[in-house]
Amino acid sequence: AQKVTQAQTEISVVEKEDVTLDCVYETRDTTYYLFWYKQPPSGELVFLIRRNSFDEQNEISGRYSWNFQKSTSSFNFTITASQVVDSAVYFCALSWIQGSSNTGKLIFGQGTTLQVKP
Amino acid sequence: NAGVTQTPKFQVLKTGQSMTLQCAQDMNHNSMYWYRQDPGMGLRLIYYSASEGTTDKGEVPNGYNVSRLNKREFSLRLESAAPSQTSVYFCASRVGPHEAAKLFFGSGTQLSVL
């Protein structure tokens, strides 16, 4: 069965430190997508990135970078030079097509709460 | 730009009461989803609707029913609320059921069952 695991429940860092959030997934499908979402204290969920199962290139967007490794079924998220505004809950998610009916499911991990202290 | 609109934002129920959470999207999306968020459990999928006229169970469907009223609206009903259903509920939508489509979320409904 498909599953997403974020083993780090809470992480606390001091501003300007680098921090990596881990995400491990399980799926038997060969075609799938992985996502990261951010949930700031205000509560809304904000899309950060999407990566398909055939593209293992790392991606960098400003202070954010993502490392996708199929060999270890991981899709880790690194924030460089963290800032107080990065404090949030971060969710990793997995999406795939459900059998031949072409209905798509999207499931989330447990989330990692990141606290960045000034 | 309304996006995904959920009502109500807050609700307190007594055990055994029923209620319906409403969700509407104005982005012409085909697929809609209901999740619940609990501390330490992340977001868990309750039900989803890949397209108008279809609904499927997610990870935690027990105690809930859904209705895809039309392409815009997807409601979640609690027939007999239980304290275990105290949670924050999120409705979401995406263009279609394709695995690449990203989700757009509503602002959530905080539900307390006493």
PDB file of C-alpha atoms in Angstrom:
ATOM      1  CA  ALA A   1       0.000   0.000   0.000  1.00  0.00           C
ATOM      2  CA  GLN A   2       1.050   3.573  -0.529  1.00  0.00           C
ATOM      3  CA  LYS A   3       2.425   5.426   2.436  1.00  0.00           C
ATOM      4  CA  VAL A   4       4.299   8.608   3.298  1.00  0.00           C
ATOM      5  CA  THR A   5       6.425   8.835   6.431  1.00  0.00           C
ATOM      6  CA  GLN A   6       7.864  11.982   7.953  1.00  0.00           C
ATOM      7  CA  ALA A   7       9.744  10.651  10.939  1.00  0.00           C
ATOM      8  CA  GLN A   8      10.704  14.057  12.331  1.00  0.00           C
ATOM      9  CA  THR A   9       7.785  15.331  14.365  1.00  0.00           C
ATOM     10  CA  GLU A  10       9.359  18.606  15.448  1.00  0.00           C
ATOM     11  CA  ILE A  11      12.582  20.389  14.596  1.00  0.00           C
ATOM     12  CA  SER A  12      13.891  23.507  16.265  1.00  0.00           C
ATOM     13  CA  VAL A  13      16.751  25.557  14.817  1.00  0.00           C
ATOM     14  CA  VAL A  14      18.225  28.974  15.282  1.00  0.00           C
ATOM     15  CA  GLU A  15      17.881  31.482  12.489  1.00  0.00           C
ATOM     16  CA  LYS A  16      20.440  31.138   9.682  1.00  0.00           C
ATOM     17  CA  GLU A  17      20.969  27.441  10.335  1.00  0.00           C
ATOM     18  CA  ASP A  18      20.353  24.983   7.500  1.00  0.00           C
ATOM     19  CA  VAL A  19      17.682  22.369   8.118  1.00  0.00           C
ATOM     20  CA  THR A  20      16.593  19.240   6.245  1.00  0.00           C
ATOM     21  CA  LEU A  21      13.124  17.747   6.490  1.00  0.00           C
ATOM     22  CA  ASP A  22      12.947  14.066   5.661  1.00  0.00           C
ATOM     23  CA  CYS A  23      10.267  12.307   3.638  1.00  0.00           C
ATOM     24  CA  VAL A  24      10.168   8.602   2.851  1.00  0.00           C
ATOM     25  CA  TYR A  25       7.449   7.119   0.663  1.00  0.00           C
ATOM     26  CA  GLU A  26       6.184   3.697  -0.333  1.00  0.00           C
ATOM     27  CA  THR A  27       4.444   2.821  -3.561  1.00  0.00           C
ATOM     28  CA  ARG A  28       4.439  -0.016  -6.069  1.00  0.00           C
ATOM     29  CA  ASP A  29       3.411   2.270  -8.897  1.00  0.00           C
ATOM     30  CA  THR A  30       6.040   3.323 -11.371  1.00  0.00           C
ATOM     31  CA  THR A  31       4.310   6.603 -12.162  1.00  0.00           C
ATOM     32  CA  TYR A  32       3.647   8.889  -9.239  1.00  0.00           C
ATOM     33  CA  TYR A  33       4.196  12.423  -8.030  1.00  0.00           C
ATOM     34  CA  LEU A  34       5.597  13.782  -4.800  1.00  0.00           C
ATOM     35  CA  PHE A  35       4.669  17.123  -3.292  1.00  0.00           C
ATOM     36  CA  TRP A  36       5.657  19.388  -0.452  1.00  0.00           C
ATOM     37  CA  TYR A  37       3.163  21.713   1.212  1.00  0.00           C
ATOM     38  CA  LYS A  38       3.700  24.359   3.884  1.00  0.00           C
ATOM     39  CA  GLN A  39       1.191  25.202   6.608  1.00  0.00           C
ATOM     40  CA  PRO A  40       2.124  28.444   8.385  1.00  0.00           C
ATOM     41  CA  PRO A  41       0.546  29.363  11.730  1.00  0.00           C
ATOM     42  CA  SER A  42      -2.359  30.970   9.898  1.00  0.00           C
ATOM     43  CA  GLY A  43      -3.461  27.473   8.915  1.00  0.00           C
ATOM     44  CA  GLU A  44      -3.735  27.578   5.139  1.00  0.00           C
ATOM     45  CA  LEU A  45      -1.888  24.986   3.076  1.00  0.00           C
ATOM     46  CA  VAL A  46       0.517  26.319   0.499  1.00  0.00           C
ATOM     47  CA  PHE A  47       1.946  24.300  -2.366  1.00  0.00           C
ATOM     48  CA  LEU A  48       5.747  24.373  -2.586  1.00  0.00           C
ATOM     49  CA  ILE A  49       6.901  21.832  -5.164  1.00  0.00           C
ATOM     50  CA  ARG A  50       5.912  18.839  -7.267  1.00  0.00           C
ATOM     51  CA  ARG A  51       8.243  16.143  -8.609  1.00  0.00           C
ATOM     52  CA  ASN A  52       7.429  13.178 -10.861  1.00  0.00           C
ATOM     53  CA  SER A  53       8.832   9.702 -10.441  1.00  0.00           C
ATOM     54  CA  PHE A  54      10.887   9.886 -13.624  1.00  0.00           C
ATOM     55  CA  ASP A  55      12.747  13.053 -12.776  1.00  0.00           C
ATOM     56  CA  GLU A  56      15.436  12.626 -10.148  1.00  0.00           C
ATOM     57  CA  GLN A  57      17.072  15.976 -10.750  1.00  0.00           C
ATOM     58  CA  ASN A  58      17.437  18.012  -7.626  1.00  0.00           C
ATOM     59  CA  GLU A  59      15.671  21.330  -7.596  1.00  0.00           C
ATOM     60  CA  ILE A  60      16.600  24.620  -6.023  1.00  0.00           C
ATOM     61  CA  SER A  61      14.337  27.595  -5.518  1.00  0.00           C
ATOM     62  CA  GLY A  62      15.983  30.383  -3.597  1.00  0.00           C
ATOM     63  CA  ARG A  63      16.756  29.081  -0.117  1.00  0.00           C
ATOM     64  CA  TYR A  64      14.734  25.906  -0.728  1.00  0.00           C
ATOM     65  CA  SER A  65      16.096  22.753  -2.320  1.00  0.00           C
ATOM     66  CA  TRP A  66      14.751  19.266  -2.796  1.00  0.00           C
ATOM     67  CA  ASN A  67      16.608  15.995  -3.127  1.00  0.00           C
ATOM     68  CA  PHE A  68      14.688  13.123  -4.746  1.00  0.00           C
ATOM     69  CA  GLN A  69      16.280   9.671  -4.587  1.00  0.00           C
ATOM     70  CA  LYS A  70      14.296   6.715  -5.904  1.00  0.00           C
ATOM     71  CA  SER A  71      16.902   4.271  -4.639  1.00  0.00           C
ATOM     72  CA  THR A  72      16.018   5.191  -1.065  1.00  0.00           C
ATOM     73  CA  SER A  73      12.405   6.263  -1.756  1.00  0.00           C
ATOM     74  CA  SER A  74      13.102   9.644  -0.279  1.00  0.00           C
ATOM     75  CA  PHE A  75      12.191  13.200  -1.184  1.00  0.00           C
ATOM     76  CA  ASN A  76      13.936  15.447   1.309  1.00  0.00           C
ATOM     77  CA  PHE A  77      13.536  19.190   1.663  1.00  0.00           C
ATOM     78  CA  THR A  78      16.340  21.510   2.749  1.00  0.00           C
ATOM     79  CA  ILE A  79      16.012  25.113   3.847  1.00  0.00           C
ATOM     80  CA  THR A  80      19.288  27.012   3.705  1.00  0.00           C
ATOM     81  CA  ALA A  81      19.884  29.933   6.064  1.00  0.00           C
ATOM     82  CA  SER A  82      16.537  29.477   7.781  1.00  0.00           C
ATOM     83  CA  GLN A  83      14.433  32.462   8.772  1.00  0.00           C
ATOM     84  CA  VAL A  84      11.748  32.963  11.393  1.00  0.00           C
ATOM     85  CA  VAL A  85       9.147  33.146   8.606  1.00  0.00           C
ATOM     86  CA  ASP A  86       9.999  29.536   7.720  1.00  0.00           C
ATOM     87  CA  SER A  87       8.353  28.418  10.968  1.00  0.00           C
ATOM     88  CA  ALA A  88       5.480  26.189   9.892  1.00  0.00           C
ATOM     89  CA  VAL A  89       4.301  22.636   9.540  1.00  0.00           C
ATOM     90  CA  TYR A  90       5.621  21.011   6.386  1.00  0.00           C
ATOM     91  CA  PHE A  91       3.861  18.115   4.702  1.00  0.00           C
ATOM     92  CA  CYS A  92       5.149  15.678   2.136  1.00  0.00           C
ATOM     93  CA  ALA A  93       2.523  14.042  -0.090  1.00  0.00           C
ATOM     94  CA  LEU A  94       2.236  11.274  -2.696  1.00  0.00           C
ATOM     95  CA  SER A  95      -0.163  11.083  -5.627  1.00  0.00           C
ATOM     96  CA  TRP A  96      -0.823   8.180  -7.986  1.00  0.00           C
ATOM     97  CA  ILE A  97      -3.521   6.796 -10.265  1.00  0.00           C
ATOM     98  CA  GLN A  98      -5.726   4.245  -8.574  1.00  0.00           C
ATOM     99  CA  GLY A  99      -5.848   1.175 -10.822  1.00  0.00           C
ATOM    100  CA  SER A 100      -7.527   1.279 -14.210  1.00  0.00           C
ATOM    101  CA  SER A 101     -10.367   3.539 -13.135  1.00  0.00           C
ATOM    102  CA  ASN A 102      -8.074   6.546 -13.424  1.00  0.00           C
ATOM    103  CA  THR A 103      -9.145   7.995 -10.097  1.00  0.00           C
ATOM    104  CA  GLY A 104      -6.316   9.843  -8.395  1.00  0.00           C
ATOM    105  CA  LYS A 105      -5.576   9.668  -4.695  1.00  0.00           C
ATOM    106  CA  LEU A 106      -3.256  12.012  -2.871  1.00  0.00           C
ATOM    107  CA  ILE A 107      -2.071  11.167   0.645  1.00  0.00           C
ATOM    108  CA  PHE A 108       0.053  13.064   3.126  1.00  0.00           C
ATOM    109  CA  GLY A 109       2.669  12.287   5.698  1.00  0.00           C
ATOM    110  CA  GLN A 110       2.302  13.165   9.356  1.00  0.00           C
ATOM    111  CA  GLY A 111       3.977  16.525   8.935  1.00  0.00           C
ATOM    112  CA  THR A 112       7.085  18.089  10.490  1.00  0.00           C
ATOM    113  CA  THR A 113       6.750  21.157  12.670  1.00  0.00           C
ATOM    114  CA  LEU A 114       9.684  23.485  12.115  1.00  0.00           C
ATOM    115  CA  GLN A 115      10.409  26.207  14.622  1.00  0.00           C
ATOM    116  CA  VAL A 116      13.014  28.780  13.689  1.00  0.00           C
ATOM    117  CA  LYS A 117      14.131  30.867  16.631  1.00  0.00           C
ATOM    118  CA  PRO A 118      15.603  34.337  16.206  1.00  0.00           C
TER     119      PRO A 118
ATOM    120  CA  ASN B   1     -10.266  34.923  -6.476  1.00  0.00           C
ATOM    121  CA  ALA B   2     -12.361  32.810  -4.109  1.00  0.00           C
ATOM    122  CA  GLY B   3     -10.700  29.466  -4.913  1.00  0.00           C
ATOM    123  CA  VAL B   4     -11.975  26.838  -2.466  1.00  0.00           C
ATOM    124  CA  THR B   5     -14.551  28.047   0.039  1.00  0.00           C
ATOM    125  CA  GLN B   6     -15.512  26.062   3.124  1.00  0.00           C
ATOM    126  CA  THR B   7     -18.332  26.754   5.536  1.00  0.00           C
ATOM    127  CA  PRO B   8     -18.587  26.991   8.446  1.00  0.00           C
ATOM    128  CA  LYS B   9     -15.162  27.987   9.801  1.00  0.00           C
ATOM    129  CA  PHE B  10     -15.955  26.857  13.330  1.00  0.00           C
ATOM    130  CA  GLN B  11     -18.559  24.485  14.728  1.00  0.00           C
ATOM    131  CA  VAL B  12     -19.289  22.923  18.089  1.00  0.00           C
ATOM    132  CA  LEU B  13     -21.540  19.860  18.218  1.00  0.00           C
ATOM    133  CA  LYS B  14     -22.839  17.593  20.904  1.00  0.00           C
ATOM    134  CA  THR B  15     -22.300  13.873  20.584  1.00  0.00           C
ATOM    135  CA  GLY B  16     -24.963  12.391  18.349  1.00  0.00           C
ATOM    136  CA  GLN B  17     -25.791  15.580  16.470  1.00  0.00           C
ATOM    137  CA  SER B  18     -25.483  15.718  12.722  1.00  0.00           C
ATOM    138  CA  MET B  19     -24.085  18.367  10.440  1.00  0.00           C
ATOM    139  CA  THR B  20     -22.887  18.990   6.922  1.00  0.00           C
ATOM    140  CA  LEU B  21     -19.679  20.738   5.990  1.00  0.00           C
ATOM    141  CA  GLN B  22     -19.978  22.613   2.732  1.00  0.00           C
ATOM    142  CA  CYS B  23     -17.281  23.085   0.148  1.00  0.00           C
ATOM    143  CA  ALA B  24     -17.371  24.917  -3.160  1.00  0.00           C
ATOM    144  CA  GLN B  25     -14.683  25.708  -5.718  1.00  0.00           C
ATOM    145  CA  ASP B  26     -14.821  28.184  -8.571  1.00  0.00           C
ATOM    146  CA  MET B  27     -11.791  26.969 -10.530  1.00  0.00           C
ATOM    147  CA  ASN B  28     -13.684  24.513 -12.717  1.00  0.00           C
ATOM    148  CA  HIS B  29     -11.789  21.639 -11.131  1.00  0.00           C
ATOM    149  CA  ASN B  30     -12.909  18.082 -11.703  1.00  0.00           C
ATOM    150  CA  SER B  31     -11.603  16.455  -8.530  1.00  0.00           C
ATOM    151  CA  MET B  32     -12.443  17.321  -4.944  1.00  0.00           C
ATOM    152  CA  TYR B  33     -11.227  15.948  -1.617  1.00  0.00           C
ATOM    153  CA  TRP B  34     -11.986  16.000   2.079  1.00  0.00           C
ATOM    154  CA  TYR B  35      -9.159  15.643   4.624  1.00  0.00           C
ATOM    155  CA  ARG B  36      -9.021  15.800   8.375  1.00  0.00           C
ATOM    156  CA  GLN B  37      -6.007  17.078  10.274  1.00  0.00           C
ATOM    157  CA  ASP B  38      -5.188  15.797  13.745  1.00  0.00           C
ATOM    158  CA  PRO B  39      -2.042  16.413  15.807  1.00  0.00           C
ATOM    159  CA  GLY B  40       0.636  13.855  15.012  1.00  0.00           C
ATOM    160  CA  MET B  41      -1.493  12.263  12.289  1.00  0.00           C
ATOM    161  CA  GLY B  42      -1.002  14.749   9.503  1.00  0.00           C
ATOM    162  CA  LEU B  43      -3.701  15.103   6.887  1.00  0.00           C
ATOM    163  CA  ARG B  44      -5.763  11.986   6.328  1.00  0.00           C
ATOM    164  CA  LEU B  45      -8.009  11.511   3.327  1.00  0.00           C
ATOM    165  CA  ILE B  46     -11.651  10.909   4.235  1.00  0.00           C
ATOM    166  CA  TYR B  47     -13.365  10.811   0.825  1.00  0.00           C
ATOM    167  CA  TYR B  48     -12.663  12.106  -2.611  1.00  0.00           C
ATOM    168  CA  SER B  49     -14.479  12.664  -5.852  1.00  0.00           C
ATOM    169  CA  ALA B  50     -12.362  12.198  -8.955  1.00  0.00           C
ATOM    170  CA  SER B  51     -15.061  13.731 -11.138  1.00  0.00           C
ATOM    171  CA  GLU B  52     -18.663  14.844 -10.946  1.00  0.00           C
ATOM    172  CA  GLY B  53     -20.852  11.849 -10.229  1.00  0.00           C
ATOM    173  CA  THR B  54     -18.203   9.719  -8.554  1.00  0.00           C
ATOM    174  CA  THR B  55     -17.055   9.394  -4.960  1.00  0.00           C
ATOM    175  CA  ASP B  56     -14.557   7.046  -3.343  1.00  0.00           C
ATOM    176  CA  LYS B  57     -13.428   6.239   0.156  1.00  0.00           C
ATOM    177  CA  GLY B  58     -10.114   7.472   1.420  1.00  0.00           C
ATOM    178  CA  GLU B  59      -8.092   6.368   4.409  1.00  0.00           C
ATOM    179  CA  VAL B  60     -10.607   7.166   7.179  1.00  0.00           C
ATOM    180  CA  PRO B  61     -14.178   7.137   5.767  1.00  0.00           C
ATOM    181  CA  ASN B  62     -16.032   5.617   8.729  1.00  0.00           C
ATOM    182  CA  GLY B  63     -18.615   7.920  10.254  1.00  0.00           C
ATOM    183  CA  TYR B  64     -18.794  10.181   7.204  1.00  0.00           C
ATOM    184  CA  ASN B  65     -20.790  10.499   4.036  1.00  0.00           C
ATOM    185  CA  VAL B  66     -20.224  12.736   1.055  1.00  0.00           C
ATOM    186  CA  SER B  67     -22.212  14.177  -1.788  1.00  0.00           C
ATOM    187  CA  ARG B  68     -20.818  15.611  -5.009  1.00  0.00           C
ATOM    188  CA  LEU B  69     -23.743  17.903  -5.638  1.00  0.00           C
ATOM    189  CA  ASN B  70     -22.396  19.260  -8.919  1.00  0.00           C
ATOM    190  CA  LYS B  71     -19.011  20.083 -10.349  1.00  0.00           C
ATOM    191  CA  ARG B  72     -18.527  22.983  -7.924  1.00  0.00           C
ATOM    192  CA  GLU B  73     -19.740  21.520  -4.656  1.00  0.00           C
ATOM    193  CA  PHE B  74     -18.658  18.605  -2.478  1.00  0.00           C
ATOM    194  CA  SER B  75     -20.218  18.256   0.970  1.00  0.00           C
ATOM    195  CA  LEU B  76     -19.186  16.140   3.950  1.00  0.00           C
ATOM    196  CA  ARG B  77     -21.827  14.891   6.363  1.00  0.00           C
ATOM    197  CA  LEU B  78     -21.488  13.606   9.886  1.00  0.00           C
ATOM    198  CA  GLU B  79     -24.668  11.696  10.641  1.00  0.00           C
ATOM    199  CA  SER B  80     -24.036  11.118  14.346  1.00  0.00           C
ATOM    200  CA  ALA B  81     -21.037  13.066  15.551  1.00  0.00           C
ATOM    201  CA  ALA B  82     -18.585  11.479  17.977  1.00  0.00           C
ATOM    202  CA  PRO B  83     -15.798  13.080  20.043  1.00  0.00           C
ATOM    203  CA  SER B  84     -13.280  11.197  17.870  1.00  0.00           C
ATOM    204  CA  GLN B  85     -14.410  13.393  14.979  1.00  0.00           C
ATOM    205  CA  THR B  86     -13.103  16.510  16.682  1.00  0.00           C
ATOM    206  CA  SER B  87     -10.621  17.758  14.104  1.00  0.00           C
ATOM    207  CA  VAL B  88      -9.804  20.387  11.531  1.00  0.00           C
ATOM    208  CA  TYR B  89     -11.380  19.539   8.192  1.00  0.00           C
ATOM    209  CA  PHE B  90      -9.965  20.676   4.889  1.00  0.00           C
ATOM    210  CA  CYS B  91     -11.616  20.579   1.529  1.00  0.00           C
ATOM    211  CA  ALA B  92      -9.380  20.625  -1.530  1.00  0.00           C
ATOM    212  CA  SER B  93      -9.706  20.480  -5.270  1.00  0.00           C
ATOM    213  CA  ARG B  94      -7.526  19.912  -8.276  1.00  0.00           C
ATOM    214  CA  VAL B  95      -7.874  20.065 -12.037  1.00  0.00           C
ATOM    215  CA  GLY B  96      -8.317  16.331 -12.378  1.00  0.00           C
ATOM    216  CA  PRO B  97      -7.416  13.000 -10.851  1.00  0.00           C
ATOM    217  CA  HIS B  98      -4.136  12.871 -12.706  1.00  0.00           C
ATOM    218  CA  GLU B  99      -1.277  12.257 -10.316  1.00  0.00           C
ATOM    219  CA  ALA B 100       0.504  15.441 -11.413  1.00  0.00           C
ATOM    220  CA  ALA B 101      -2.239  17.849 -10.455  1.00  0.00           C
ATOM    221  CA  LYS B 102      -1.608  19.843  -7.313  1.00  0.00           C
ATOM    222  CA  LEU B 103      -4.237  20.438  -4.675  1.00  0.00           C
ATOM    223  CA  PHE B 104      -5.755  23.778  -3.796  1.00  0.00           C
ATOM    224  CA  PHE B 105      -7.073  23.951  -0.246  1.00  0.00           C
ATOM    225  CA  GLY B 106      -9.843  25.755   1.567  1.00  0.00           C
ATOM    226  CA  SER B 107      -9.134  27.540   4.820  1.00  0.00           C
ATOM    227  CA  GLY B 108     -10.440  24.712   6.999  1.00  0.00           C
ATOM    228  CA  THR B 109     -13.276  24.031   9.438  1.00  0.00           C
ATOM    229  CA  GLN B 110     -12.496  23.584  13.105  1.00  0.00           C
ATOM    230  CA  LEU B 111     -14.994  21.099  14.505  1.00  0.00           C
ATOM    231  CA  SER B 112     -15.367  20.209  18.182  1.00  0.00           C
ATOM    232  CA  VAL B 113     -17.629  17.384  19.294  1.00  0.00           C
ATOM    233  CA  LEU B 114     -18.423  17.442  22.997  1.00  0.00           C
TER     234      LEU B 114
END
